[in-house]
Amino acid sequence: MRIGALTIEFKVLASLKALVLSNVIEEYRLRIGALTIEFKVLASLKALILMPLPQGEA
């Protein structure tokens, strides 16, 4: 009886842990995505700034 209860408790804890982990991973993924987008924007801005300005022909 005691072992059965422990097994059930363990399963509940495992599923709670899985839920928490999936939420954390999801949030992490979203953050990584936002950072990646931010990095791409910064990189393209930097590329625009560093692009040599066309010399005016005069």
mmCIF file of C-alpha atoms in Angstrom, residues 12-50:
data_model
loop_
_atom_site.group_PDB
_atom_site.id
_atom_site.type_symbol
_atom_site.label_atom_id
_atom_site.label_comp_id
_atom_site.label_asym_id
_atom_site.label_seq_id
_atom_site.Cartn_x
_atom_site.Cartn_y
_atom_site.Cartn_z
ATOM 1 C CA VAL A 12 2.295 13.451 -9.720
ATOM 2 C CA LEU A 13 5.589 15.151 -8.866
ATOM 3 C CA ALA A 14 7.076 14.051 -12.182
ATOM 4 C CA SER A 15 4.161 15.461 -14.160
ATOM 5 C CA LEU A 16 4.255 18.725 -12.182
ATOM 6 C CA LYS A 17 7.960 18.971 -12.858
ATOM 7 C CA ALA A 18 7.321 18.303 -16.557
ATOM 8 C CA LEU A 19 4.681 21.061 -16.640
ATOM 9 C CA VAL A 20 6.965 23.569 -14.956
ATOM 10 C CA LEU A 21 9.858 22.632 -17.223
ATOM 11 C CA SER A 22 7.759 22.930 -20.367
ATOM 12 C CA ASN A 23 6.588 26.388 -19.254
ATOM 13 C CA VAL A 24 10.155 27.441 -18.528
ATOM 14 C CA ILE A 25 11.376 26.077 -21.845
ATOM 15 C CA GLU A 26 8.557 27.833 -23.691
ATOM 16 C CA GLU A 27 9.390 31.144 -22.004
ATOM 17 C CA TYR A 28 13.072 30.572 -22.722
ATOM 18 C CA ARG A 29 12.285 29.872 -26.361
ATOM 19 C CA LEU A 30 10.249 33.074 -26.625
ATOM 20 C CA ARG A 31 13.050 35.071 -25.031
ATOM 21 C CA ILE A 32 15.639 33.522 -27.336
ATOM 22 C CA GLY A 33 13.390 34.348 -30.297
ATOM 23 C CA ALA A 34 13.036 37.955 -29.177
ATOM 24 C CA LEU A 35 16.780 38.241 -28.633
ATOM 25 C CA THR A 36 17.474 36.769 -32.058
ATOM 26 C CA ILE A 37 15.127 39.262 -33.704
ATOM 27 C CA GLU A 38 16.694 42.121 -31.732
ATOM 28 C CA PHE A 39 20.163 40.957 -32.734
ATOM 29 C CA LYS A 40 19.181 40.788 -36.413
ATOM 30 C CA VAL A 41 17.733 44.288 -36.261
ATOM 31 C CA LEU A 42 20.868 45.618 -34.588
ATOM 32 C CA ALA A 43 23.067 43.821 -37.109
ATOM 33 C CA SER A 44 21.199 45.302 -40.063
ATOM 34 C CA LEU A 45 21.275 48.774 -38.496
ATOM 35 C CA LYS A 46 25.005 48.401 -37.960
ATOM 36 C CA ALA A 47 25.411 47.265 -41.560
ATOM 37 C CA LEU A 48 23.473 50.319 -42.742
ATOM 38 C CA ILE A 49 25.575 52.665 -40.638
ATOM 39 C CA LEU A 50 28.861 51.059 -41.659
#
